[in-house]
Amino acid sequence: MRRHWLVTVVMVLALALLAGAACQKAPQQAKYPTKPIEFVVPFNPGGGSDILARNIVAVIEAEKLLPQPVQVVNKAGGSGAVGYGYLAEKKGDPYYIGTVSSSFWTTPLLGGAPFNYTMFTPVAGLCYDSYVLLVRQDSKFASLEDVLNAMKDKPEGLTIGATGVSSDDRVVTYLLEKAANVKFKLVPFQSGGEVMTALLGGHIDVAWANPGEARGQLDAKQARGLAVAAEKRLEGLPDVPTFNEKGINLVFRQLRGVVMPAGAPEDAVKVMEEVLKKVSESPKWKTDYVKRNDLVPTFLGAAEFKTAIEQMNNTYKQVFEELGVLKK
Amino acid sequence: MDTLSNLLMGFSVALTPVNLLFCLLGVVMGTLIGALPGIGPSAGVAILLPVTFGMSPVTSIIMLCGIYYGAMYGGTITSVLINVPGESSSVMTAVDGYQMARKGRAGAALGIAAIGSFLAGTGGVVIFTFLAPLIARFALSFGPPEYFALMILGLTTLSGLTGRSMWKSLAAAAFGLMLSFVGMDIVTGVARFTFHRPDLLSGVDFLPVAIGLFGVGEVLASAESPAELEITRADLSLRKVFPTMADWVRSRRSILRGGVIGFLIGSLPGAGATMASFISYAVEKKSSRHPEEFGQGAIEGVAGPESANNSASVGALVPLLTLGVPGSATTAVMMGALMMYGLHPGPLLFQKNPDFVWGLVASMYIGNVLLVILNIAFIPAFVNVLRIPQRILSPLIVVFCMVGAYTLDNNLFDVWLMLLFGVLGYLMKKLDYPPAPLVLALVLGNLVETSLRQSLIISGGSMAIFVTRPISAVLLAIAAAVLLAPALRSLGRVIRVRASRA
């Protein structure tokens, strides 16, 4: 008799729990988000991905685009491997989103990473960051032609600064070498700041930088932009020609955007895609983020972003294969 | 005169109630962040960065910088009291500061560190005020070959850090160098010794190693012999917790030397406060009349490095504000912050936003005064930590270390790494291997390797690049002199003895 009673209690409790769980689940499916969202930045604060994430959050907060807060969490280490690995583990959970930058593709292609681009659900692409070829202001090279001519006379090559060997700097250097049939001596540094210091100090001949990164030096006439690897001249740098204008077929840009873990529910992706579309259209976004960092704004919805991600992966894969650094 | 009127204008910005309040907030939080192991200034600035959105740029940068140099003060506290370096540039402070604390002189160590930090920090701001462009040119003259030479000089200071046995120090240093090999190779992109763990791709981080070796290692060792602490109630009385006149006389030259070394090395984007504190310690030991006291609680060993790390934090602002390139991890975060406010750091900042730059400079004078008052006023309170019985304090320290290691990158891996090095630290202590050379070699190993390979790429493989460039040649000559000096001295003695016999 006593046992009977216990069983009944357990059954009732179990039913109550189930009902509770069902109740909790119902509205969650109805309108995402019902709890705070974690925005994973796989890099340290102050870097490009961090600035992207914090600007997105600032616009969402200013325009009240989401009923729940979005919390930026930096998980740096292993060229994005730690942060992306962490995000990939949250399979199907739309309460985790992450930034996309070049390491999203390059780190897995170079091996040693617990993730690759297929482990994420594309949400939206937001902007392109360009690469400008720089020299010191008092450099003897006044133009891109000067640099390329000097390379032809000097077989051992000029030195070019790059952040690491698997970076976009390396990729765009390789593409330039191929397009212009020259060869640089690539000097790797730990950070863009170190590259710029070495350039200003005259320790290297040329260097790549994002226009936003080099704005201070360009405005102060400490560094000069020779050419930009974009489709057309940048608004912020009207005097710097594109490589294409100079007869060199070179366009290479970094694509920035937002992803969720693989298998995220479609409706949640849709909500976030809509929010990011509104972010990309807001005036605050255009002045505080796009203009300040000299970016090329764009908006790629989930489907287009998916295609773009695959294209980027192919580009990187091909270059790394030719450089002999691809891990199979 | 122009500078003075600019500075005056800066004070009018910094002394507004709002800016003054945030300066105070910044330095108080900086002290706390510095005292917490793991959360160093760069993480602290990053965590509090979002708080500053919506404030005016000058107010927020005043607060962020306050955190930066405030952390340099705060790092001392845990190093001295419980042998846990609060941040990387306080590792050397732990060596002698903790020994002083064990002898009942924690107050003196904290006091001299606060005074040294104040003098060197303020001195750094004065140099910044008048000579910033000159210092910037100095920083730019350092390319990869110069960094290589500087790091080699840093490695030779290992001989200044040795414990009782030179061979054991060298063994510890060799192990540190081997640890620095771990991670992705910057030139070829190959993952070295990572055992397919992504956590190791960016190398073995220096802080979990230092926290483990020093903090946890000490806790384990003291668990064995709990009654060793020679502190009596009388040692904690108010009269005895402040430095004496004799302490000041011993330390004043160390503070001056540490301040100058710190500012110059801090202004180099590839070196930084940690390196500055190591070199300052070595210089103090080399120039001391009683080098045998180092490692046993020499006050110069606290005064020098603490002064150096403070003026280094000011020095690191030179390349940021004058050239627009970050001089350290923390200033890199600040550069991100400046860009978010829509300011592009660089030479034009002085012309376009003079109120911003000079307001910041003026706030640093004020912040240093606030810090020295705060730090000295709270010494009696801090020292009270030592009254806590060992059996309660020790587990607290371990928890503290674990939280610290985790907050570094929000990664549990670092906690395990820290505990592993805690056990190693204990074993090293038992076997009398000094931990400092290991830590120094780990820090310098990467930098030496990178700058060597960069130099050789630039020169096309020729070693001549190191001796044909004046700065690197001079630095290497000094390094050679440091290495050969003891040998030459004993050789000289032998010759003299022989001569007198003949």
JSON list of N, CA, C and O in Angstrom, two decimals, chain B residues 72-73 76 112-123 255 303 306-307 309-311 368 372:
[
{"chain": "B", "resi": 72, "resn": "MET", "atom": "N", "xyz": [49.68, 48.11, -12.07]},
{"chain": "B", "resi": 72, "resn": "MET", "atom": "CA", "xyz": [51.10, 47.95, -11.80]},
{"chain": "B", "resi": 72, "resn": "MET", "atom": "C", "xyz": [51.37, 48.11, -10.29]},
{"chain": "B", "resi": 72, "resn": "MET", "atom": "O", "xyz": [52.27, 47.49, -9.75]},
{"chain": "B", "resi": 73, "resn": "TYR", "atom": "N", "xyz": [50.61, 48.98, -9.65]},
{"chain": "B", "resi": 73, "resn": "TYR", "atom": "CA", "xyz": [50.73, 49.09, -8.19]},
{"chain": "B", "resi": 73, "resn": "TYR", "atom": "C", "xyz": [50.16, 47.82, -7.54]},
{"chain": "B", "resi": 73, "resn": "TYR", "atom": "O", "xyz": [50.76, 47.22, -6.67]},
{"chain": "B", "resi": 76, "resn": "THR", "atom": "N", "xyz": [51.83, 44.19, -7.00]},
{"chain": "B", "resi": 76, "resn": "THR", "atom": "CA", "xyz": [52.79, 43.98, -5.92]},
{"chain": "B", "resi": 76, "resn": "THR", "atom": "C", "xyz": [52.17, 43.24, -4.73]},
{"chain": "B", "resi": 76, "resn": "THR", "atom": "O", "xyz": [52.83, 42.44, -4.08]},
{"chain": "B", "resi": 112, "resn": "ILE", "atom": "N", "xyz": [57.84, 50.48, -0.05]},
{"chain": "B", "resi": 112, "resn": "ILE", "atom": "CA", "xyz": [58.88, 50.94, -0.98]},
{"chain": "B", "resi": 112, "resn": "ILE", "atom": "C", "xyz": [58.40, 50.74, -2.42]},
{"chain": "B", "resi": 112, "resn": "ILE", "atom": "O", "xyz": [58.71, 51.54, -3.30]},
{"chain": "B", "resi": 113, "resn": "ALA", "atom": "N", "xyz": [57.59, 49.68, -2.65]},
{"chain": "B", "resi": 113, "resn": "ALA", "atom": "CA", "xyz": [57.05, 49.47, -3.99]},
{"chain": "B", "resi": 113, "resn": "ALA", "atom": "C", "xyz": [56.12, 50.62, -4.37]},
{"chain": "B", "resi": 113, "resn": "ALA", "atom": "O", "xyz": [56.15, 51.11, -5.49]},
{"chain": "B", "resi": 114, "resn": "ALA", "atom": "N", "xyz": [55.29, 51.06, -3.41]},
{"chain": "B", "resi": 114, "resn": "ALA", "atom": "CA", "xyz": [54.36, 52.15, -3.70]},
{"chain": "B", "resi": 114, "resn": "ALA", "atom": "C", "xyz": [55.11, 53.44, -3.96]},
{"chain": "B", "resi": 114, "resn": "ALA", "atom": "O", "xyz": [54.82, 54.16, -4.93]},
{"chain": "B", "resi": 115, "resn": "ILE", "atom": "N", "xyz": [56.12, 53.71, -3.13]},
{"chain": "B", "resi": 115, "resn": "ILE", "atom": "CA", "xyz": [56.88, 54.95, -3.30]},
{"chain": "B", "resi": 115, "resn": "ILE", "atom": "C", "xyz": [57.66, 54.90, -4.62]},
{"chain": "B", "resi": 115, "resn": "ILE", "atom": "O", "xyz": [57.65, 55.85, -5.40]},
{"chain": "B", "resi": 116, "resn": "GLY", "atom": "N", "xyz": [58.29, 53.75, -4.88]},
{"chain": "B", "resi": 116, "resn": "GLY", "atom": "CA", "xyz": [59.05, 53.60, -6.12]},
{"chain": "B", "resi": 116, "resn": "GLY", "atom": "C", "xyz": [58.14, 53.74, -7.33]},
{"chain": "B", "resi": 116, "resn": "GLY", "atom": "O", "xyz": [58.47, 54.41, -8.31]},
{"chain": "B", "resi": 117, "resn": "SER", "atom": "N", "xyz": [56.97, 53.09, -7.27]},
{"chain": "B", "resi": 117, "resn": "SER", "atom": "CA", "xyz": [56.03, 53.17, -8.37]},
{"chain": "B", "resi": 117, "resn": "SER", "atom": "C", "xyz": [55.61, 54.61, -8.60]},
{"chain": "B", "resi": 117, "resn": "SER", "atom": "O", "xyz": [55.51, 55.06, -9.74]},
{"chain": "B", "resi": 118, "resn": "PHE", "atom": "N", "xyz": [55.38, 55.32, -7.50]},
{"chain": "B", "resi": 118, "resn": "PHE", "atom": "CA", "xyz": [54.95, 56.71, -7.62]},
{"chain": "B", "resi": 118, "resn": "PHE", "atom": "C", "xyz": [56.03, 57.56, -8.28]},
{"chain": "B", "resi": 118, "resn": "PHE", "atom": "O", "xyz": [55.78, 58.28, -9.25]},
{"chain": "B", "resi": 119, "resn": "LEU", "atom": "N", "xyz": [57.25, 57.44, -7.76]},
{"chain": "B", "resi": 119, "resn": "LEU", "atom": "CA", "xyz": [58.33, 58.28, -8.29]},
{"chain": "B", "resi": 119, "resn": "LEU", "atom": "C", "xyz": [58.61, 57.93, -9.75]},
{"chain": "B", "resi": 119, "resn": "LEU", "atom": "O", "xyz": [58.74, 58.81, -10.59]},
{"chain": "B", "resi": 120, "resn": "ALA", "atom": "N", "xyz": [58.70, 56.63, -10.05]},
{"chain": "B", "resi": 120, "resn": "ALA", "atom": "CA", "xyz": [59.02, 56.22, -11.41]},
{"chain": "B", "resi": 120, "resn": "ALA", "atom": "C", "xyz": [57.85, 56.52, -12.35]},
{"chain": "B", "resi": 120, "resn": "ALA", "atom": "O", "xyz": [58.05, 56.97, -13.48]},
{"chain": "B", "resi": 121, "resn": "GLY", "atom": "N", "xyz": [56.63, 56.30, -11.87]},
{"chain": "B", "resi": 121, "resn": "GLY", "atom": "CA", "xyz": [55.45, 56.58, -12.70]},
{"chain": "B", "resi": 121, "resn": "GLY", "atom": "C", "xyz": [55.36, 58.05, -13.02]},
{"chain": "B", "resi": 121, "resn": "GLY", "atom": "O", "xyz": [55.20, 58.45, -14.18]},
{"chain": "B", "resi": 122, "resn": "THR", "atom": "N", "xyz": [55.53, 58.89, -12.00]},
{"chain": "B", "resi": 122, "resn": "THR", "atom": "CA", "xyz": [55.45, 60.33, -12.23]},
{"chain": "B", "resi": 122, "resn": "THR", "atom": "C", "xyz": [56.62, 60.79, -13.09]},
{"chain": "B", "resi": 122, "resn": "THR", "atom": "O", "xyz": [56.45, 61.60, -14.00]},
{"chain": "B", "resi": 123, "resn": "GLY", "atom": "N", "xyz": [57.81, 60.24, -12.80]},
{"chain": "B", "resi": 123, "resn": "GLY", "atom": "CA", "xyz": [58.96, 60.57, -13.63]},
{"chain": "B", "resi": 123, "resn": "GLY", "atom": "C", "xyz": [58.70, 60.22, -15.08]},
{"chain": "B", "resi": 123, "resn": "GLY", "atom": "O", "xyz": [59.01, 60.99, -16.00]},
{"chain": "B", "resi": 255, "resn": "ILE", "atom": "N", "xyz": [65.32, 52.80, -7.48]},
{"chain": "B", "resi": 255, "resn": "ILE", "atom": "CA", "xyz": [64.11, 53.39, -8.03]},
{"chain": "B", "resi": 255, "resn": "ILE", "atom": "C", "xyz": [64.44, 54.22, -9.26]},
{"chain": "B", "resi": 255, "resn": "ILE", "atom": "O", "xyz": [63.77, 54.11, -10.30]},
{"chain": "B", "resi": 303, "resn": "ALA", "atom": "N", "xyz": [62.23, 47.30, -5.03]},
{"chain": "B", "resi": 303, "resn": "ALA", "atom": "CA", "xyz": [62.15, 48.70, -5.46]},
{"chain": "B", "resi": 303, "resn": "ALA", "atom": "C", "xyz": [62.42, 48.84, -6.96]},
{"chain": "B", "resi": 303, "resn": "ALA", "atom": "O", "xyz": [61.68, 49.54, -7.66]},
{"chain": "B", "resi": 306, "resn": "GLU", "atom": "N", "xyz": [59.63, 47.09, -9.39]},
{"chain": "B", "resi": 306, "resn": "GLU", "atom": "CA", "xyz": [58.33, 47.74, -9.24]},
{"chain": "B", "resi": 306, "resn": "GLU", "atom": "C", "xyz": [58.33, 49.13, -9.86]},
{"chain": "B", "resi": 306, "resn": "GLU", "atom": "O", "xyz": [57.35, 49.56, -10.46]},
{"chain": "B", "resi": 307, "resn": "SER", "atom": "N", "xyz": [59.46, 49.83, -9.71]},
{"chain": "B", "resi": 307, "resn": "SER", "atom": "CA", "xyz": [59.56, 51.14, -10.35]},
{"chain": "B", "resi": 307, "resn": "SER", "atom": "C", "xyz": [59.58, 50.96, -11.86]},
{"chain": "B", "resi": 307, "resn": "SER", "atom": "O", "xyz": [58.95, 51.71, -12.60]},
{"chain": "B", "resi": 309, "resn": "ASN", "atom": "N", "xyz": [58.28, 48.52, -13.74]},
{"chain": "B", "resi": 309, "resn": "ASN", "atom": "CA", "xyz": [57.03, 48.17, -14.42]},
{"chain": "B", "resi": 309, "resn": "ASN", "atom": "C", "xyz": [56.07, 49.35, -14.47]},
{"chain": "B", "resi": 309, "resn": "ASN", "atom": "O", "xyz": [55.28, 49.49, -15.40]},
{"chain": "B", "resi": 310, "resn": "ASN", "atom": "N", "xyz": [56.17, 50.23, -13.48]},
{"chain": "B", "resi": 310, "resn": "ASN", "atom": "CA", "xyz": [55.29, 51.40, -13.53]},
{"chain": "B", "resi": 310, "resn": "ASN", "atom": "C", "xyz": [55.66, 52.39, -14.62]},
{"chain": "B", "resi": 310, "resn": "ASN", "atom": "O", "xyz": [54.81, 52.86, -15.35]},
{"chain": "B", "resi": 311, "resn": "SER", "atom": "N", "xyz": [56.96, 52.70, -14.72]},
{"chain": "B", "resi": 311, "resn": "SER", "atom": "CA", "xyz": [57.32, 53.66, -15.75]},
{"chain": "B", "resi": 311, "resn": "SER", "atom": "C", "xyz": [57.19, 53.01, -17.12]},
{"chain": "B", "resi": 311, "resn": "SER", "atom": "O", "xyz": [56.96, 53.69, -18.11]},
{"chain": "B", "resi": 368, "resn": "ASN", "atom": "N", "xyz": [48.66, 59.04, -10.23]},
{"chain": "B", "resi": 368, "resn": "ASN", "atom": "CA", "xyz": [49.79, 58.52, -9.46]},
{"chain": "B", "resi": 368, "resn": "ASN", "atom": "C", "xyz": [49.77, 59.01, -8.03]},
{"chain": "B", "resi": 368, "resn": "ASN", "atom": "O", "xyz": [50.11, 58.28, -7.10]},
{"chain": "B", "resi": 372, "resn": "VAL", "atom": "N", "xyz": [49.50, 56.47, -4.78]},
{"chain": "B", "resi": 372, "resn": "VAL", "atom": "CA", "xyz": [50.49, 56.33, -3.72]},
{"chain": "B", "resi": 372, "resn": "VAL", "atom": "C", "xyz": [49.81, 56.54, -2.36]},
{"chain": "B", "resi": 372, "resn": "VAL", "atom": "O", "xyz": [50.09, 55.83, -1.38]}
]
